[in-house]
PDB file of C-alpha atoms in Angstrom:
ATOM      1  CA  ASP Y   1     -13.411   6.515  -6.593  1.00  0.00           C
ATOM      2  CA  ILE Y   2     -12.817   7.625  -3.031  1.00  0.00           C
ATOM      3  CA  GLN Y   3     -10.265  10.424  -2.861  1.00  0.00           C
ATOM      4  CA  MET Y   4      -7.939  10.679   0.131  1.00  0.00           C
ATOM      5  CA  THR Y   5      -6.438  14.055   0.993  1.00  0.00           C
ATOM      6  CA  GLN Y   6      -3.588  14.356   3.476  1.00  0.00           C
ATOM      7  CA  SER Y   7      -2.348  17.478   5.170  1.00  0.00           C
ATOM      8  CA  PRO Y   8       0.135  18.862   5.450  1.00  0.00           C
ATOM      9  CA  SER Y   9       2.088  17.525   2.492  1.00  0.00           C
ATOM     10  CA  SER Y  10       5.266  18.101   4.469  1.00  0.00           C
ATOM     11  CA  LEU Y  11       6.305  19.305   7.873  1.00  0.00           C
ATOM     12  CA  SER Y  12       9.467  20.038   9.776  1.00  0.00           C
ATOM     13  CA  ALA Y  13       9.725  18.947  13.372  1.00  0.00           C
ATOM     14  CA  SER Y  14      12.289  18.311  16.071  1.00  0.00           C
ATOM     15  CA  VAL Y  15      13.029  15.176  18.021  1.00  0.00           C
ATOM     16  CA  GLY Y  16      10.604  15.018  20.915  1.00  0.00           C
ATOM     17  CA  ASP Y  17       7.872  17.023  19.185  1.00  0.00           C
ATOM     18  CA  ARG Y  18       4.281  15.883  19.014  1.00  0.00           C
ATOM     19  CA  VAL Y  19       3.282  15.499  15.369  1.00  0.00           C
ATOM     20  CA  THR Y  20      -0.199  15.198  13.915  1.00  0.00           C
ATOM     21  CA  ILE Y  21      -1.036  14.287  10.319  1.00  0.00           C
ATOM     22  CA  THR Y  22      -4.570  14.481   9.007  1.00  0.00           C
ATOM     23  CA  CYS Y  23      -6.327  12.516   6.302  1.00  0.00           C
ATOM     24  CA  ARG Y  24      -9.732  13.306   4.835  1.00  0.00           C
ATOM     25  CA  ALA Y  25     -11.848  10.997   2.694  1.00  0.00           C
ATOM     26  CA  SER Y  26     -14.149  12.274  -0.046  1.00  0.00           C
ATOM     27  CA  GLN Y  27     -16.981  10.178   1.411  1.00  0.00           C
ATOM     28  CA  SER Y  28     -17.571   8.266   4.602  1.00  0.00           C
ATOM     29  CA  ILE Y  29     -15.330   5.230   4.945  1.00  0.00           C
ATOM     30  CA  SER Y  30     -16.326   4.268   8.494  1.00  0.00           C
ATOM     31  CA  SER Y  31     -13.062   3.144  10.144  1.00  0.00           C
ATOM     32  CA  ASN Y  32     -11.587   1.543   7.033  1.00  0.00           C
ATOM     33  CA  LEU Y  33      -8.434   3.626   7.224  1.00  0.00           C
ATOM     34  CA  ASN Y  34      -4.823   2.474   7.425  1.00  0.00           C
ATOM     35  CA  TRP Y  35      -1.533   4.300   7.893  1.00  0.00           C
ATOM     36  CA  TYR Y  36       1.829   3.373   6.400  1.00  0.00           C
ATOM     37  CA  GLN Y  37       5.348   4.687   6.902  1.00  0.00           C
ATOM     38  CA  GLN Y  38       7.842   4.734   4.072  1.00  0.00           C
ATOM     39  CA  LYS Y  39      11.524   5.567   4.219  1.00  0.00           C
ATOM     40  CA  PRO Y  40      13.546   6.456   1.108  1.00  0.00           C
ATOM     41  CA  GLY Y  41      14.246   3.442  -1.084  1.00  0.00           C
ATOM     42  CA  LYS Y  42      12.211   1.129   1.145  1.00  0.00           C
ATOM     43  CA  ALA Y  43       8.829  -0.516   0.945  1.00  0.00           C
ATOM     44  CA  PRO Y  44       5.914   0.914   2.907  1.00  0.00           C
ATOM     45  CA  LYS Y  45       5.444  -0.406   6.430  1.00  0.00           C
ATOM     46  CA  LEU Y  46       2.052  -0.798   8.074  1.00  0.00           C
ATOM     47  CA  LEU Y  47       1.646   1.310  11.228  1.00  0.00           C
ATOM     48  CA  MET Y  48      -2.067   1.433  11.987  1.00  0.00           C
ATOM     49  CA  TYR Y  49      -5.137  -0.354  10.678  1.00  0.00           C
ATOM     50  CA  ALA Y  50      -8.861   0.115  11.181  1.00  0.00           C
ATOM     51  CA  ALA Y  51      -8.126   3.761  12.019  1.00  0.00           C
ATOM     52  CA  SER Y  52      -6.895   3.176  15.557  1.00  0.00           C
ATOM     53  CA  SER Y  53      -5.386  -0.303  15.868  1.00  0.00           C
ATOM     54  CA  LEU Y  54      -1.636  -0.440  16.285  1.00  0.00           C
ATOM     55  CA  GLN Y  55       0.145  -3.021  14.121  1.00  0.00           C
ATOM     56  CA  SER Y  56       2.194  -5.516  16.091  1.00  0.00           C
ATOM     57  CA  GLY Y  57       5.722  -4.298  16.713  1.00  0.00           C
ATOM     58  CA  VAL Y  58       4.967  -0.634  16.080  1.00  0.00           C
ATOM     59  CA  PRO Y  59       5.959   1.670  18.960  1.00  0.00           C
ATOM     60  CA  SER Y  60       3.153   2.963  21.150  1.00  0.00           C
ATOM     61  CA  ARG Y  61       4.094   6.579  20.433  1.00  0.00           C
ATOM     62  CA  PHE Y  62       2.081   6.128  17.235  1.00  0.00           C
ATOM     63  CA  SER Y  63      -1.678   6.443  17.531  1.00  0.00           C
ATOM     64  CA  GLY Y  64      -4.580   6.895  15.167  1.00  0.00           C
ATOM     65  CA  SER Y  65      -8.089   8.221  15.495  1.00  0.00           C
ATOM     66  CA  GLY Y  66     -11.138   9.186  13.513  1.00  0.00           C
ATOM     67  CA  SER Y  67     -14.050   7.682  11.638  1.00  0.00           C
ATOM     68  CA  GLY Y  68     -16.282   8.681   8.777  1.00  0.00           C
ATOM     69  CA  THR Y  69     -14.271  11.155   6.719  1.00  0.00           C
ATOM     70  CA  ASP Y  70     -11.683  12.642   9.090  1.00  0.00           C
ATOM     71  CA  PHE Y  71      -8.697  10.831  10.521  1.00  0.00           C
ATOM     72  CA  THR Y  72      -5.458  11.641  12.295  1.00  0.00           C
ATOM     73  CA  LEU Y  73      -2.132   9.961  12.879  1.00  0.00           C
ATOM     74  CA  THR Y  74      -0.261  11.219  15.913  1.00  0.00           C
ATOM     75  CA  ILE Y  75       3.334  10.653  16.921  1.00  0.00           C
ATOM     76  CA  SER Y  76       3.501  11.599  20.583  1.00  0.00           C
ATOM     77  CA  SER Y  77       7.253  12.171  20.778  1.00  0.00           C
ATOM     78  CA  LEU Y  78       9.087  12.197  17.463  1.00  0.00           C
ATOM     79  CA  GLN Y  79      12.163   9.988  17.334  1.00  0.00           C
ATOM     80  CA  PRO Y  80      15.050  10.122  14.826  1.00  0.00           C
ATOM     81  CA  GLU Y  81      13.828   6.945  13.122  1.00  0.00           C
ATOM     82  CA  ASP Y  82      10.389   8.478  12.510  1.00  0.00           C
ATOM     83  CA  PHE Y  83      11.585  10.857   9.824  1.00  0.00           C
ATOM     84  CA  ALA Y  84       9.838   9.406   6.801  1.00  0.00           C
ATOM     85  CA  THR Y  85       6.815   9.819   4.561  1.00  0.00           C
ATOM     86  CA  TYR Y  86       3.425   8.737   5.885  1.00  0.00           C
ATOM     87  CA  TYR Y  87       0.483   7.609   3.780  1.00  0.00           C
ATOM     88  CA  CYS Y  88      -3.124   7.013   4.667  1.00  0.00           C
ATOM     89  CA  GLN Y  89      -5.105   4.443   2.709  1.00  0.00           C
ATOM     90  CA  GLN Y  90      -8.807   3.647   2.575  1.00  0.00           C
ATOM     91  CA  SER Y  91      -9.956   0.052   2.288  1.00  0.00           C
ATOM     92  CA  TYR Y  92     -13.685   0.794   2.276  1.00  0.00           C
ATOM     93  CA  SER Y  93     -14.019   0.321  -1.478  1.00  0.00           C
ATOM     94  CA  THR Y  94     -12.646  -2.488  -3.616  1.00  0.00           C
ATOM     95  CA  GLY Y  95     -10.229  -0.150  -5.336  1.00  0.00           C
ATOM     96  CA  VAL Y  96      -8.198   0.997  -2.368  1.00  0.00           C
ATOM     97  CA  THR Y  97      -6.752   4.487  -2.583  1.00  0.00           C
ATOM     98  CA  PHE Y  98      -3.880   6.229  -0.868  1.00  0.00           C
ATOM     99  CA  GLY Y  99      -3.426   9.771   0.272  1.00  0.00           C
ATOM    100  CA  GLY Y 100      -0.718  11.862  -1.340  1.00  0.00           C
ATOM    101  CA  GLY Y 101       1.658  11.434   1.583  1.00  0.00           C
ATOM    102  CA  THR Y 102       3.100  13.608   4.334  1.00  0.00           C
ATOM    103  CA  LYS Y 103       6.856  13.959   4.493  1.00  0.00           C
ATOM    104  CA  VAL Y 104       8.162  14.473   8.021  1.00  0.00           C
ATOM    105  CA  GLU Y 105      11.526  16.188   7.947  1.00  0.00           C
ATOM    106  CA  ILE Y 106      14.052  17.217  10.568  1.00  0.00           C
ATOM    107  CA  LYS Y 107      13.855  20.830  11.691  1.00  0.00           C
TER     108      LYS Y 107
ATOM    109  CA  GLU R   1      10.145 -15.541   8.012  1.00  0.00           C
ATOM    110  CA  VAL R   2       7.237 -14.109   6.070  1.00  0.00           C
ATOM    111  CA  GLN R   3       8.612 -12.741   2.840  1.00  0.00           C
ATOM    112  CA  LEU R   4       7.600 -11.435  -0.581  1.00  0.00           C
ATOM    113  CA  VAL R   5      10.192 -11.058  -3.325  1.00  0.00           C
ATOM    114  CA  GLU R   6       9.384  -9.342  -6.597  1.00  0.00           C
ATOM    115  CA  SER R   7      11.251  -9.892  -9.835  1.00  0.00           C
ATOM    116  CA  GLY R   8      10.911  -9.281 -13.555  1.00  0.00           C
ATOM    117  CA  GLY R   9      11.324  -5.540 -13.720  1.00  0.00           C
ATOM    118  CA  GLY R  10      13.491  -3.819 -16.277  1.00  0.00           C
ATOM    119  CA  LEU R  11      13.699  -1.401 -19.155  1.00  0.00           C
ATOM    120  CA  VAL R  12      11.074  -1.791 -21.874  1.00  0.00           C
ATOM    121  CA  GLN R  13      10.054   0.340 -24.833  1.00  0.00           C
ATOM    122  CA  PRO R  14       6.662   2.026 -25.007  1.00  0.00           C
ATOM    123  CA  GLY R  15       4.100  -0.457 -26.283  1.00  0.00           C
ATOM    124  CA  GLY R  16       6.105  -3.372 -24.961  1.00  0.00           C
ATOM    125  CA  SER R  17       5.286  -6.046 -22.408  1.00  0.00           C
ATOM    126  CA  LEU R  18       6.716  -7.264 -19.153  1.00  0.00           C
ATOM    127  CA  ARG R  19       5.729  -9.923 -16.633  1.00  0.00           C
ATOM    128  CA  LEU R  20       6.366  -9.332 -12.974  1.00  0.00           C
ATOM    129  CA  SER R  21       6.532 -12.132 -10.416  1.00  0.00           C
ATOM    130  CA  CYS R  22       6.210 -12.133  -6.658  1.00  0.00           C
ATOM    131  CA  ALA R  23       7.481 -15.161  -4.743  1.00  0.00           C
ATOM    132  CA  ALA R  24       5.919 -15.734  -1.342  1.00  0.00           C
ATOM    133  CA  SER R  25       7.430 -17.674   1.536  1.00  0.00           C
ATOM    134  CA  GLY R  26       6.910 -18.183   5.244  1.00  0.00           C
ATOM    135  CA  PHE R  27       3.109 -18.301   5.109  1.00  0.00           C
ATOM    136  CA  THR R  28       0.289 -20.213   3.458  1.00  0.00           C
ATOM    137  CA  PHE R  29       0.102 -18.204   0.255  1.00  0.00           C
ATOM    138  CA  SER R  30      -3.104 -19.831  -0.959  1.00  0.00           C
ATOM    139  CA  SER R  31      -5.011 -18.431   2.031  1.00  0.00           C
ATOM    140  CA  TYR R  32      -4.273 -14.783   1.335  1.00  0.00           C
ATOM    141  CA  GLU R  33      -5.551 -12.062  -0.946  1.00  0.00           C
ATOM    142  CA  MET R  34      -2.834 -10.161  -2.759  1.00  0.00           C
ATOM    143  CA  ASN R  35      -2.279  -6.769  -4.379  1.00  0.00           C
ATOM    144  CA  TRP R  36       0.102  -4.950  -6.658  1.00  0.00           C
ATOM    145  CA  VAL R  37       0.895  -1.357  -5.715  1.00  0.00           C
ATOM    146  CA  ARG R  38       3.209   0.950  -7.643  1.00  0.00           C
ATOM    147  CA  GLN R  39       5.113   4.139  -6.998  1.00  0.00           C
ATOM    148  CA  ALA R  40       6.303   6.397  -9.790  1.00  0.00           C
ATOM    149  CA  PRO R  41       9.616   8.193  -9.216  1.00  0.00           C
ATOM    150  CA  GLY R  42       9.179  10.881  -6.577  1.00  0.00           C
ATOM    151  CA  LYS R  43       5.439  10.220  -6.324  1.00  0.00           C
ATOM    152  CA  GLY R  44       3.027   8.569  -3.934  1.00  0.00           C
ATOM    153  CA  LEU R  45       1.599   5.077  -3.778  1.00  0.00           C
ATOM    154  CA  GLU R  46      -0.941   3.901  -6.350  1.00  0.00           C
ATOM    155  CA  TRP R  47      -2.913   0.684  -6.045  1.00  0.00           C
ATOM    156  CA  VAL R  48      -2.784  -1.321  -9.282  1.00  0.00           C
ATOM    157  CA  SER R  49      -4.616  -4.620  -8.876  1.00  0.00           C
ATOM    158  CA  TYR R  50      -6.148  -7.104  -6.435  1.00  0.00           C
ATOM    159  CA  ILE R  51      -6.679 -10.860  -6.569  1.00  0.00           C
ATOM    160  CA  SER R  52      -8.569 -13.049  -4.121  1.00  0.00           C
ATOM    161  CA  SER R  53      -6.987 -16.085  -2.509  1.00  0.00           C
ATOM    162  CA  SER R  54      -8.481 -18.471  -5.063  1.00  0.00           C
ATOM    163  CA  GLY R  55      -7.990 -16.110  -7.993  1.00  0.00           C
ATOM    164  CA  SER R  56     -11.704 -15.971  -8.689  1.00  0.00           C
ATOM    165  CA  THR R  57     -12.098 -12.258  -7.910  1.00  0.00           C
ATOM    166  CA  ILE R  58      -9.918  -9.638  -9.558  1.00  0.00           C
ATOM    167  CA  TYR R  59      -9.958  -5.846  -9.635  1.00  0.00           C
ATOM    168  CA  TYR R  60      -7.881  -3.280 -11.500  1.00  0.00           C
ATOM    169  CA  ALA R  61      -7.241   0.418 -11.283  1.00  0.00           C
ATOM    170  CA  ASP R  62      -8.770   2.307 -14.204  1.00  0.00           C
ATOM    171  CA  SER R  63      -5.272   3.386 -15.261  1.00  0.00           C
ATOM    172  CA  VAL R  64      -4.257  -0.206 -16.099  1.00  0.00           C
ATOM    173  CA  LYS R  65      -7.566  -1.878 -16.926  1.00  0.00           C
ATOM    174  CA  GLY R  66      -7.407  -3.713 -20.241  1.00  0.00           C
ATOM    175  CA  ARG R  67      -3.605  -3.621 -20.324  1.00  0.00           C
ATOM    176  CA  PHE R  68      -2.518  -5.444 -17.146  1.00  0.00           C
ATOM    177  CA  THR R  69      -3.502  -8.923 -15.968  1.00  0.00           C
ATOM    178  CA  ILE R  70      -3.036 -10.191 -12.429  1.00  0.00           C
ATOM    179  CA  SER R  71      -2.832 -13.906 -11.745  1.00  0.00           C
ATOM    180  CA  ARG R  72      -1.514 -16.342  -9.188  1.00  0.00           C
ATOM    181  CA  ASP R  73      -0.271 -19.910  -8.955  1.00  0.00           C
ATOM    182  CA  ASN R  74      -0.953 -21.170  -5.453  1.00  0.00           C
ATOM    183  CA  ALA R  75       0.971 -24.372  -6.111  1.00  0.00           C
ATOM    184  CA  LYS R  76       4.058 -22.285  -6.813  1.00  0.00           C
ATOM    185  CA  ASN R  77       3.382 -19.668  -4.093  1.00  0.00           C
ATOM    186  CA  SER R  78       3.592 -16.996  -6.739  1.00  0.00           C
ATOM    187  CA  LEU R  79       1.758 -13.866  -7.821  1.00  0.00           C
ATOM    188  CA  TYR R  80       2.107 -12.356 -11.280  1.00  0.00           C
ATOM    189  CA  LEU R  81       1.393  -9.158 -13.145  1.00  0.00           C
ATOM    190  CA  GLN R  82       1.375  -9.306 -16.937  1.00  0.00           C
ATOM    191  CA  MET R  83       1.821  -5.794 -18.267  1.00  0.00           C
ATOM    192  CA  ASN R  84       1.068  -5.082 -21.930  1.00  0.00           C
ATOM    193  CA  SER R  85       0.915  -1.903 -24.009  1.00  0.00           C
ATOM    194  CA  LEU R  86       3.232  -0.220 -21.562  1.00  0.00           C
ATOM    195  CA  ARG R  87       3.386   3.576 -21.414  1.00  0.00           C
ATOM    196  CA  ALA R  88       5.893   6.004 -19.992  1.00  0.00           C
ATOM    197  CA  GLU R  89       3.496   6.696 -17.133  1.00  0.00           C
ATOM    198  CA  ASP R  90       3.753   3.045 -16.051  1.00  0.00           C
ATOM    199  CA  THR R  91       7.353   3.701 -15.000  1.00  0.00           C
ATOM    200  CA  ALA R  92       7.455   2.910 -11.298  1.00  0.00           C
ATOM    201  CA  VAL R  93       8.587   0.607  -8.564  1.00  0.00           C
ATOM    202  CA  TYR R  94       6.056  -2.213  -8.346  1.00  0.00           C
ATOM    203  CA  TYR R  95       5.352  -3.793  -4.976  1.00  0.00           C
ATOM    204  CA  CYS R  96       3.373  -6.896  -4.180  1.00  0.00           C
ATOM    205  CA  ALA R  97       1.551  -6.764  -0.860  1.00  0.00           C
ATOM    206  CA  ARG R  98      -0.371  -9.274   1.206  1.00  0.00           C
ATOM    207  CA  MET R  99      -3.841  -8.256   2.267  1.00  0.00           C
ATOM    208  CA  VAL R 100      -5.354  -9.383   5.540  1.00  0.00           C
ATOM    209  CA  TYR R 101      -8.329  -8.327   7.582  1.00  0.00           C
ATOM    210  CA  SER R 102      -9.285  -7.769  11.172  1.00  0.00           C
ATOM    211  CA  LYS R 103     -12.824  -8.636  12.198  1.00  0.00           C
ATOM    212  CA  SER R 104     -14.783  -6.334  14.481  1.00  0.00           C
ATOM    213  CA  GLY R 105     -18.402  -7.328  14.925  1.00  0.00           C
ATOM    214  CA  LYS R 106     -19.849  -7.717  11.453  1.00  0.00           C
ATOM    215  CA  THR R 107     -17.155  -5.607   9.805  1.00  0.00           C
ATOM    216  CA  ASN R 108     -13.889  -6.734   8.223  1.00  0.00           C
ATOM    217  CA  TYR R 109     -11.147  -4.144   8.136  1.00  0.00           C
ATOM    218  CA  TYR R 110      -8.665  -4.817   5.349  1.00  0.00           C
ATOM    219  CA  TYR R 111      -5.043  -3.755   5.249  1.00  0.00           C
ATOM    220  CA  MET R 112      -1.727  -4.681   3.604  1.00  0.00           C
ATOM    221  CA  ASP R 113       0.531  -6.095   6.257  1.00  0.00           C
ATOM    222  CA  VAL R 114       3.463  -7.541   4.303  1.00  0.00           C
ATOM    223  CA  TRP R 115       5.190  -5.887   1.357  1.00  0.00           C
ATOM    224  CA  GLY R 116       7.989  -6.934  -0.931  1.00  0.00           C
ATOM    225  CA  LYS R 117      10.984  -4.705  -1.588  1.00  0.00           C
ATOM    226  CA  GLY R 118       9.757  -3.886  -5.068  1.00  0.00           C
ATOM    227  CA  THR R 119      10.941  -4.256  -8.642  1.00  0.00           C
ATOM    228  CA  THR R 120      11.586  -1.317 -10.945  1.00  0.00           C
ATOM    229  CA  VAL R 121       9.889  -0.964 -14.303  1.00  0.00           C
ATOM    230  CA  THR R 122      11.140   1.709 -16.684  1.00  0.00           C
ATOM    231  CA  VAL R 123       9.241   2.402 -19.890  1.00  0.00           C
ATOM    232  CA  SER R 124      11.364   4.442 -22.244  1.00  0.00           C
ATOM    233  CA  SER R 125      12.632   4.455 -25.791  1.00  0.00           C
TER     234      SER R 125
END
């Protein structure tokens, strides 16, 4: 199985901050990497797919980059509604796997 | 409106069975691959099972293989998860999710673009 490791597991940031979350795959997954946002008690929401493609309706302050084993999700200017947990997910192998999540909290 | 609605969760004793359903609406269900994903209390997301649009291809996570069965009824726009021999560690919110892909050159990039709100399964005596 392909293991996905996210860092940090949590972070504290202020509104307006630039936030970067990293995700590392245990083997090369090309650009088969997706990012999801989840708020407490809610279902995950797709943010980015294919490493750097923005899902329709998602604000442009979100961006993704990377290929191979190392990926990043960047929020250029953190907004109050962005406080949530973020998960990366690889879709390179038939059994998709998720990272452990990064909780973004208010400083 | 594109929508997925899960049902069938509840409290069940260890060793028991439960059947989850996912009702799809607002899109041509028979054209889409589907997944079940679960989330244990306070934990991250765990993929459980996948089924192709026709139902001919199925995959399971090792943690549920041999105990869970995914199926679909395209005539009823419904996805199912039959869960047998349930264990305490199966306690989770279970989500159904639609899988789509984006084509770039010769490569298809798969992702889950629509999720249901989830149904809660609690395995406890």
